Short mmCIF file of N, CA and C in Angstrom, two decimals:
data_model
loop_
_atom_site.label_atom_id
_atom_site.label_comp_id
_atom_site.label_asym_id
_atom_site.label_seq_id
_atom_site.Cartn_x
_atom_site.Cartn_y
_atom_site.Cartn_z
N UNK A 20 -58.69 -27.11 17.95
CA UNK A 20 -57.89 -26.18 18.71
C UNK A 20 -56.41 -26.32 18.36
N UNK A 21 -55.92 -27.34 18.18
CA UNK A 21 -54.32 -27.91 17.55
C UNK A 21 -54.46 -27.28 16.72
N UNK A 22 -55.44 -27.41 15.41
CA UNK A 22 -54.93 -26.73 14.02
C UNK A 22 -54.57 -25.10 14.13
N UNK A 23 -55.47 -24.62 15.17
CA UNK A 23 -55.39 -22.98 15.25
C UNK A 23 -54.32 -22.67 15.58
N UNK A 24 -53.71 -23.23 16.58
CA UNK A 24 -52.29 -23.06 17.17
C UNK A 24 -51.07 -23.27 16.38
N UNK A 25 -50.97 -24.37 15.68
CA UNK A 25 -50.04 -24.97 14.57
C UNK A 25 -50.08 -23.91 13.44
N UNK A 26 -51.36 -22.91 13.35
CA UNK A 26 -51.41 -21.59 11.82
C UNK A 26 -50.58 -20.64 12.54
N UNK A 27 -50.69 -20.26 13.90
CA UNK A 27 -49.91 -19.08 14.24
C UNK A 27 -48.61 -19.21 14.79
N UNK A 28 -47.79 -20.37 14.74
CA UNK A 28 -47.04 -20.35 14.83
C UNK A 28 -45.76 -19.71 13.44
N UNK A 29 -45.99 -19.86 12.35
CA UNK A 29 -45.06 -18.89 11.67
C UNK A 29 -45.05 -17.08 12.00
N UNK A 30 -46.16 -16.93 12.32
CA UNK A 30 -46.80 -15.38 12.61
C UNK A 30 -45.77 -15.29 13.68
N UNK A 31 -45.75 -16.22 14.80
CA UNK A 31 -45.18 -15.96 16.37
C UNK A 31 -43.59 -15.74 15.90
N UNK A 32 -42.93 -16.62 15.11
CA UNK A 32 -41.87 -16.44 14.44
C UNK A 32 -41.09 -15.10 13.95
N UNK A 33 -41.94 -14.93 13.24
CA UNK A 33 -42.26 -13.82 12.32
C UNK A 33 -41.98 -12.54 13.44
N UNK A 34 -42.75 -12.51 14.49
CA UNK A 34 -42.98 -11.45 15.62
C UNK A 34 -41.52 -11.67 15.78
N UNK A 35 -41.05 -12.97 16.79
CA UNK A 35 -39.80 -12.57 17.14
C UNK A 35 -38.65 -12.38 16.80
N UNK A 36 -38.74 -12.46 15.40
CA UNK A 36 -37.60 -12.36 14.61
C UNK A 36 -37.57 -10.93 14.43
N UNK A 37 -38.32 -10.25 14.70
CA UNK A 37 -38.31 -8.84 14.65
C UNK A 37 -38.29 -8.28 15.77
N UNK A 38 -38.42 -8.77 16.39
CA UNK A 38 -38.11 -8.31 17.94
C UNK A 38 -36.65 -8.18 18.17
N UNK A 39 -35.94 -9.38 18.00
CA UNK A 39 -34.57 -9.89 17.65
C UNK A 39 -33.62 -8.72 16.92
N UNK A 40 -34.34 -8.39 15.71
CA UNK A 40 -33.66 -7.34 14.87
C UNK A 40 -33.31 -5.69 15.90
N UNK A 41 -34.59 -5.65 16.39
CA UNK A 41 -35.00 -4.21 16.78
C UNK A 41 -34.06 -4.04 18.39
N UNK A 42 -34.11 -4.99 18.89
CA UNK A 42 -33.08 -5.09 20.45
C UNK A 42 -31.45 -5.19 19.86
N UNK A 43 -31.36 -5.41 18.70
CA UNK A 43 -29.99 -5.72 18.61
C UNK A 43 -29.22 -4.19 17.56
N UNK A 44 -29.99 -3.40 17.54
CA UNK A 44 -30.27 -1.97 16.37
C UNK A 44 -28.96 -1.60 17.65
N UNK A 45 -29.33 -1.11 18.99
CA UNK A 45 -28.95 -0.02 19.58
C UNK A 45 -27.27 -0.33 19.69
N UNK A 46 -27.24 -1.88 20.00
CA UNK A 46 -26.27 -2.24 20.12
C UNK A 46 -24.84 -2.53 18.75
N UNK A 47 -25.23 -2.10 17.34
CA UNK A 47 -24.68 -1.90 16.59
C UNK A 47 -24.62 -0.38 16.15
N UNK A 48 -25.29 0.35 16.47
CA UNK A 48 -24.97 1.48 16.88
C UNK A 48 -24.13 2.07 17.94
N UNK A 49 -23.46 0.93 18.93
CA UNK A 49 -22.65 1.73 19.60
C UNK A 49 -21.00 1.16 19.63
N UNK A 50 -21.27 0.18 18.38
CA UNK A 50 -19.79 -0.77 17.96
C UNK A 50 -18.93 0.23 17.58
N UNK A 51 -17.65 0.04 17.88
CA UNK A 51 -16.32 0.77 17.66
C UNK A 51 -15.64 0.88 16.67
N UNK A 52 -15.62 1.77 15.63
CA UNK A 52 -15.30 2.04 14.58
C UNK A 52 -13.63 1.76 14.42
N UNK A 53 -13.59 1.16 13.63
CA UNK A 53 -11.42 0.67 13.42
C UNK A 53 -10.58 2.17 13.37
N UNK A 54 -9.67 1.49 14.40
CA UNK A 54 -8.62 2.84 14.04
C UNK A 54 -7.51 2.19 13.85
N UNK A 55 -6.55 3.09 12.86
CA UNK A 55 -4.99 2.79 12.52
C UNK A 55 -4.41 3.45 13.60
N UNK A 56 -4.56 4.06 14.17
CA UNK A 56 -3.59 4.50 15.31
C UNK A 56 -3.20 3.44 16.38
N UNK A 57 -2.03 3.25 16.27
CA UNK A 57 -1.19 2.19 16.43
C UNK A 57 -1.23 2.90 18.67
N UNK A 58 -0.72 4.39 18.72
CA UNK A 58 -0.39 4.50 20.20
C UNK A 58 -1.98 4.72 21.19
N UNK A 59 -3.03 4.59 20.41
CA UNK A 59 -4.54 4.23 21.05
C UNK A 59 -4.57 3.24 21.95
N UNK A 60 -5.12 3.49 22.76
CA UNK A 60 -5.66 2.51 24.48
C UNK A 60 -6.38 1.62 24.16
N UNK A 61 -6.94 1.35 22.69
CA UNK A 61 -8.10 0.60 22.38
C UNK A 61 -7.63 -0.98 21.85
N UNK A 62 -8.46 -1.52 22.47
CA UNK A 62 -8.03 -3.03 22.26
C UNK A 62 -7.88 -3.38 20.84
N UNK A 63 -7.50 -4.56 20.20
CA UNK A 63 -7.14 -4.82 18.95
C UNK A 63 -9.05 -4.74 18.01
N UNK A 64 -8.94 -3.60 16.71
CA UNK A 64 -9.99 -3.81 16.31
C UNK A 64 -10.09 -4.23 14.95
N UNK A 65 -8.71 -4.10 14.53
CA UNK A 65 -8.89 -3.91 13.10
C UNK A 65 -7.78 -4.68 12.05
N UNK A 66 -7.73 -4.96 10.99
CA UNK A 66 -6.78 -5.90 10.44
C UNK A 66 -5.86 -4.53 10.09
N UNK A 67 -6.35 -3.24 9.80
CA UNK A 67 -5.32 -2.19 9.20
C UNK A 67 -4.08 -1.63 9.95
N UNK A 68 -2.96 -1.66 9.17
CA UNK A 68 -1.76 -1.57 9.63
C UNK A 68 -1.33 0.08 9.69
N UNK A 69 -1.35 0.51 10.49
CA UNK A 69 -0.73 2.20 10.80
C UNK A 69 0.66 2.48 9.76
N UNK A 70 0.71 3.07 8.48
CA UNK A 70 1.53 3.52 8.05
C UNK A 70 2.88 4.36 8.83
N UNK A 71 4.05 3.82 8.18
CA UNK A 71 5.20 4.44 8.87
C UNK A 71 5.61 5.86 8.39
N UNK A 72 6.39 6.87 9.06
CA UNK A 72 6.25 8.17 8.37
C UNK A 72 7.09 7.92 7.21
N UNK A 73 8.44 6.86 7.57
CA UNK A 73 9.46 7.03 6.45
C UNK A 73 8.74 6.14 5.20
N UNK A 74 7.66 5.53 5.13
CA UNK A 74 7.04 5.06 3.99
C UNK A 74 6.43 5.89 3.33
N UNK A 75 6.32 7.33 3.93
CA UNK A 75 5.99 8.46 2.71
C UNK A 75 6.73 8.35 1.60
N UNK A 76 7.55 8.68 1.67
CA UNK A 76 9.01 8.56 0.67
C UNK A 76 9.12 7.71 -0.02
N UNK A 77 8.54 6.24 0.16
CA UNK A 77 8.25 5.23 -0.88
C UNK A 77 8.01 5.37 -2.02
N UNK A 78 8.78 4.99 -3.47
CA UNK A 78 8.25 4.36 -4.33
C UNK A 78 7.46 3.83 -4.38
N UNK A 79 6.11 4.01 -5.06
CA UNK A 79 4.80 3.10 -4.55
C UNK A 79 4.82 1.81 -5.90
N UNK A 80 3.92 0.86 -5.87
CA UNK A 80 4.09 0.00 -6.88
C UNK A 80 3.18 0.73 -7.95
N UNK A 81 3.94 0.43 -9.05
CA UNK A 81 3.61 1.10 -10.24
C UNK A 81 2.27 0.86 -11.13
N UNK A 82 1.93 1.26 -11.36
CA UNK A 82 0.57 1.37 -12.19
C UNK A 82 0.24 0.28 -13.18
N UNK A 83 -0.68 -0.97 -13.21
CA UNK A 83 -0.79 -2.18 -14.09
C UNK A 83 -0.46 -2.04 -15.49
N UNK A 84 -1.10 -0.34 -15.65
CA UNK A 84 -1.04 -0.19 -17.28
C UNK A 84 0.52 0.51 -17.54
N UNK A 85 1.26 0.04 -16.51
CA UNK A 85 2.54 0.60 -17.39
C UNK A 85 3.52 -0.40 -17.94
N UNK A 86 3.23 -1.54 -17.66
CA UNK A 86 3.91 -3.03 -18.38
C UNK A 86 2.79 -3.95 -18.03
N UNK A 87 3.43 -4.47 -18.90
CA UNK A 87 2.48 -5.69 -19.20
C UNK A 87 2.65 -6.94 -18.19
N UNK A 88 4.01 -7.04 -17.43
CA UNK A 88 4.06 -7.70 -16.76
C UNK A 88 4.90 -7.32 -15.15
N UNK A 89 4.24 -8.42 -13.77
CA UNK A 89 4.60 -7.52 -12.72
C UNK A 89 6.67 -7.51 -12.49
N UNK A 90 7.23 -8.49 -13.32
CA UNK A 90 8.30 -8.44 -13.48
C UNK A 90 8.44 -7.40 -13.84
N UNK A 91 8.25 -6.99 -15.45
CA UNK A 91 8.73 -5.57 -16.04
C UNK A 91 8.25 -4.19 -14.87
N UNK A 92 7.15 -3.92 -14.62
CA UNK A 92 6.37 -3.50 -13.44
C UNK A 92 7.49 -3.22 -12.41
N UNK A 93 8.04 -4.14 -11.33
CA UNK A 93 9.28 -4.32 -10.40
C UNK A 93 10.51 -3.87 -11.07
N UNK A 94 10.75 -4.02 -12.05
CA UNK A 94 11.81 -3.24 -12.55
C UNK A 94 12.09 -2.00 -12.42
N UNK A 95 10.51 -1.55 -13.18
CA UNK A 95 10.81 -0.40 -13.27
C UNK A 95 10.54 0.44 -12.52
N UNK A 96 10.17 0.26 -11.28
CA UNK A 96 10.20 0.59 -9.73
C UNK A 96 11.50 0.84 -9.31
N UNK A 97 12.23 -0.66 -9.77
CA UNK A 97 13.65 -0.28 -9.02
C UNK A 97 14.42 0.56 -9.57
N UNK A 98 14.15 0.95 -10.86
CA UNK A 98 15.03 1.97 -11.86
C UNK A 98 14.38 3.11 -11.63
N UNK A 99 13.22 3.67 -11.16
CA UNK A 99 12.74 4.86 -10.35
C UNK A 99 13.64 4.89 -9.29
N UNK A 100 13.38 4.17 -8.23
CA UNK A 100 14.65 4.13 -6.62
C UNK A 100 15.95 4.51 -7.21
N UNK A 101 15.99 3.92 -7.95
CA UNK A 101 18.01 4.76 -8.12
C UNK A 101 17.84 5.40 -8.85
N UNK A 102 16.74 6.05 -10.13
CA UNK A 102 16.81 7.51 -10.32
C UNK A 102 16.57 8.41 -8.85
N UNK A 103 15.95 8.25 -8.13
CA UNK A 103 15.72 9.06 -6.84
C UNK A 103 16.52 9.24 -6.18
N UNK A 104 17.48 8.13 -5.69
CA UNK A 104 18.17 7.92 -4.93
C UNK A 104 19.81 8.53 -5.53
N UNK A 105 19.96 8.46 -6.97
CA UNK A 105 20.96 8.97 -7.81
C UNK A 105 21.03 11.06 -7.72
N UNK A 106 19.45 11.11 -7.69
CA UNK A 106 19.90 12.59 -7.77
C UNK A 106 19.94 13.16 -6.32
N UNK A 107 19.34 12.41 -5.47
CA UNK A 107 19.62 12.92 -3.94
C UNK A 107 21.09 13.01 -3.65
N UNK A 108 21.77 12.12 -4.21
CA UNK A 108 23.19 11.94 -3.60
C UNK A 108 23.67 13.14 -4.79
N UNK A 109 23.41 12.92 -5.64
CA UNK A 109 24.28 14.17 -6.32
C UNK A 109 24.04 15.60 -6.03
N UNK A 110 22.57 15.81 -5.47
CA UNK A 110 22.62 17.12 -4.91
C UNK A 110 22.64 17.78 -4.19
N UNK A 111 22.85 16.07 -3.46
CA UNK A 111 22.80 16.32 -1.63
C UNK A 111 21.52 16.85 -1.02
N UNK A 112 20.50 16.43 -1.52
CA UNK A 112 19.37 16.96 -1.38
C UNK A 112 18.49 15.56 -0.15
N UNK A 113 18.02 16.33 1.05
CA UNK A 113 18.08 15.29 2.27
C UNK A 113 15.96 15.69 2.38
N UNK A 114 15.63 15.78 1.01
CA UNK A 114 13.83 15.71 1.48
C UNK A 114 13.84 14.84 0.05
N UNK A 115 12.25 14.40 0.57
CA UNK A 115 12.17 13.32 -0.47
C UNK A 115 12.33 13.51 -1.83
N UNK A 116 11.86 13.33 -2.82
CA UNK A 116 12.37 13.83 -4.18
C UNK A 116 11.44 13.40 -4.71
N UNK A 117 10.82 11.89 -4.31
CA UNK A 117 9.80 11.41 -4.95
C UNK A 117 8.52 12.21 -6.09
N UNK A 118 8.34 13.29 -5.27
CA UNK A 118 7.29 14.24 -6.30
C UNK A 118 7.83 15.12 -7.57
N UNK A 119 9.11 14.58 -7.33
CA UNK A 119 9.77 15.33 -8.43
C UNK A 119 10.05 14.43 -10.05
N UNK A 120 10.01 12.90 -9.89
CA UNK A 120 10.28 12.05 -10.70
C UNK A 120 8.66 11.25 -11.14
N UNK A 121 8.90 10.80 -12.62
CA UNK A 121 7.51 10.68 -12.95
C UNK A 121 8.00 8.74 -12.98
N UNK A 122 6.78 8.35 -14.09
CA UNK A 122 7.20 6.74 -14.51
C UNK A 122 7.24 6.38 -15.53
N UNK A 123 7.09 7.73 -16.30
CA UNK A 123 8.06 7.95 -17.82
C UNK A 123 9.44 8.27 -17.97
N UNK A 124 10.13 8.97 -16.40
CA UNK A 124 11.29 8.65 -16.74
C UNK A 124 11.94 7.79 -16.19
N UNK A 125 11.02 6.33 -15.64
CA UNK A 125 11.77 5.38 -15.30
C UNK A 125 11.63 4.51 -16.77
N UNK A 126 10.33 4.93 -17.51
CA UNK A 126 10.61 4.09 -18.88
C UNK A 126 11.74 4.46 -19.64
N UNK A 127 11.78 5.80 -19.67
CA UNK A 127 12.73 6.90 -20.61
C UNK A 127 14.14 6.17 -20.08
N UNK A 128 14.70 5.82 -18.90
CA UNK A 128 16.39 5.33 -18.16
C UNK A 128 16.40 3.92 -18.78
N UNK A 129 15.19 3.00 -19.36
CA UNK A 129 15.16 2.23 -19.91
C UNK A 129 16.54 1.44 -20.64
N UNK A 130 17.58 2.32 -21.43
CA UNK A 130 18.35 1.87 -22.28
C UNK A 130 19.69 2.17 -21.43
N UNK A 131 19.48 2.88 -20.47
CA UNK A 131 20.91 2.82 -19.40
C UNK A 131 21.03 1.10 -18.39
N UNK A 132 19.94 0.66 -18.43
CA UNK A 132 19.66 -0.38 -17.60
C UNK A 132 19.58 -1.87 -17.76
N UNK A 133 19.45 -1.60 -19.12
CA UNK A 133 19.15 -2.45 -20.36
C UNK A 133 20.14 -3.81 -20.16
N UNK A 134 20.18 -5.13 -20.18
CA UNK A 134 21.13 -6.01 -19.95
C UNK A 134 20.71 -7.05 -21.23
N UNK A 135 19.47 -6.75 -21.52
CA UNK A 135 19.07 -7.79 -22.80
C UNK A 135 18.41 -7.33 -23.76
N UNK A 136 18.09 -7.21 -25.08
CA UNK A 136 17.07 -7.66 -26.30
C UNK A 136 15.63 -8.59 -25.94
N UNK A 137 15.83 -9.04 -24.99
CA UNK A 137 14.35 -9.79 -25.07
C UNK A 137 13.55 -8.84 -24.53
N UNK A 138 12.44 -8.73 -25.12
CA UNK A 138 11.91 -6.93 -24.80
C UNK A 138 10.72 -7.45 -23.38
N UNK A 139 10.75 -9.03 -23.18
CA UNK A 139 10.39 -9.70 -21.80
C UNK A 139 10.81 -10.03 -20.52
N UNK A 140 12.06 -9.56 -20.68
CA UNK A 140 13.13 -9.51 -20.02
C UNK A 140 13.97 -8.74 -20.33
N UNK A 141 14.29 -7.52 -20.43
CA UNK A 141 15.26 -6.39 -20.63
C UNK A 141 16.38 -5.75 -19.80
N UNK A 142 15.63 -6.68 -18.13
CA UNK A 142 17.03 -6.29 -17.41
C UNK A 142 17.02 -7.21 -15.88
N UNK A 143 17.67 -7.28 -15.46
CA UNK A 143 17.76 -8.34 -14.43
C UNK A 143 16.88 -7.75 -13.04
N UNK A 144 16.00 -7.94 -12.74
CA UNK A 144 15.32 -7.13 -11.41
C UNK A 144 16.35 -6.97 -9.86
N UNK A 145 16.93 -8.51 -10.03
CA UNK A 145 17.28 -8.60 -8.68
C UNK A 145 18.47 -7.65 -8.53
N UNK A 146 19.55 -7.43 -9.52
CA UNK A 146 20.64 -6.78 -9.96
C UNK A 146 19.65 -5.44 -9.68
N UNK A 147 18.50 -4.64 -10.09
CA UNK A 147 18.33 -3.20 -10.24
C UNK A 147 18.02 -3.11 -8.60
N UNK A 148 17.27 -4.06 -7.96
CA UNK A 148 16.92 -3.89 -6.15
C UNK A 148 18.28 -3.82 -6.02
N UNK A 149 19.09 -4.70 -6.28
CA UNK A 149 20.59 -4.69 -5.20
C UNK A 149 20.84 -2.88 -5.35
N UNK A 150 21.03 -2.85 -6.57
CA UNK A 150 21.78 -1.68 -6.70
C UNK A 150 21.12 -0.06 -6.04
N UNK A 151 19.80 -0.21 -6.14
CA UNK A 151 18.82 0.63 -5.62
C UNK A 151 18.88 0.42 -4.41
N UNK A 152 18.97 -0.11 -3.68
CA UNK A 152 18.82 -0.53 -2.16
C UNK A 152 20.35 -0.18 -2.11
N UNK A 153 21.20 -0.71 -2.20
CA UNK A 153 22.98 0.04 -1.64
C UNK A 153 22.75 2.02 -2.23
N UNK A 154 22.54 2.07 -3.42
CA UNK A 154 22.43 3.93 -3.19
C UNK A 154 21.31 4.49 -1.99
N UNK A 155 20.61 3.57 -1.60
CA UNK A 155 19.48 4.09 -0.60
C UNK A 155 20.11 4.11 0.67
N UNK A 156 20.73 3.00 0.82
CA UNK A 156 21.22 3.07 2.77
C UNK A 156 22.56 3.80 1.89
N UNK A 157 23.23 4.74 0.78
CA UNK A 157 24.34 5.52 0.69
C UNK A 157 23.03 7.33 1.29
N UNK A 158 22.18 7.09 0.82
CA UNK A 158 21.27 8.37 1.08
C UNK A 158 20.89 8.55 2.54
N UNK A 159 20.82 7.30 2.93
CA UNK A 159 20.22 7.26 4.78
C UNK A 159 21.42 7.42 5.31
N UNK A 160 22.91 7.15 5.07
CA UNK A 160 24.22 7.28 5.50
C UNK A 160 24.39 9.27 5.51
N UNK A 161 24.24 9.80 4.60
CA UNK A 161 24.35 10.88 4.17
C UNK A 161 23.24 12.15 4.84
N UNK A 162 22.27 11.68 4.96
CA UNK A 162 21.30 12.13 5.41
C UNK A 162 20.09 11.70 6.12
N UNK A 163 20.66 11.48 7.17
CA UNK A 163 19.20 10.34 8.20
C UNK A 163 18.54 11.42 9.07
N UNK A 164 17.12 11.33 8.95
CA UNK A 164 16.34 10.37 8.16
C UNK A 164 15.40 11.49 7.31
N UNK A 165 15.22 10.83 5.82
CA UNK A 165 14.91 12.22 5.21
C UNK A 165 13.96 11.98 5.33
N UNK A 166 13.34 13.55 5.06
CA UNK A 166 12.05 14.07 5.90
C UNK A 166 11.34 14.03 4.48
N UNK A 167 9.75 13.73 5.02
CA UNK A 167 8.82 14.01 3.71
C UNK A 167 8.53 15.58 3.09
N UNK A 168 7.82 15.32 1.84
CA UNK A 168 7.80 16.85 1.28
C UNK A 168 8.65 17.18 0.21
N UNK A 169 8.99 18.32 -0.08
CA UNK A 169 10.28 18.41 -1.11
C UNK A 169 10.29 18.87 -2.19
#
């Protein structure tokens, strides 16, 4: 009588482990899907951060295959920002501009920016942020706060 009992015990297992599965179905069916909406009543669900409107307008980080390295990469981000930021102020133009500039002509400004020959280092990054960042708060001075679109 032991041995019979001791065979059906993986079977009994077996049963409730599926039992287990099938009671716990309804209740993942009624879990709360993540939201970015930051002004929602809903308790904390999600690691994702609600985008800001003025981060439309961002320079986004540039594409792997356009340098070889994330230095050169950051550069030429920041030499996009003050092409952007260069023709806003000259045309007084207070919407974004961003859709108007590509990342060939931040390669193309290349030789305006230029501080070295080492084709691994061609220009100082921190020098192109400074300078990109002062024409930017000259654009937010001039025109706050520009609107997306353009």
């Amino acid at each position: 009588m032991k041995m019979r009992l001791f065979c059906q015990l993986p079977e009994f297992r077996s049963l409730g482990l599926a039992a287990l599965v099938v009671s716990a179905l309804p209740y993942a069916a009624l879990a709360e899907t993540p939201n970015t909406n930051p002004s929602s009543d809903t308790p904390f669900s999600s690691m994702a951060i609600a985008r800001d409107e003025a981060e439309d307008c961002r320079v986004p980080k540039p594409p792997a295959d356009l340098a070889e390295t994330a230095y050169l990469r950051n550069g030429y981000r920041a030499i996009l920002r003050i092409l952007i930021a260069e023709e806003a102020l000259a045309t007084e133009n207070c919407t974004c501009l961003l859709d108007d500039f590509t990342w060939h002509q931040a390669l193309a400004a290349l030789p305006r920016f230029q501080t070295s020959d080492n084709p691994r280092l061609p220009f100082k990054v921190l020098d192109l942020y400074a300078k990109a960042d002062a024409l930017e708060a000259q654009v937010m001075e001039a025109c706050p706060p520009i609107q997306g679109g353009g």
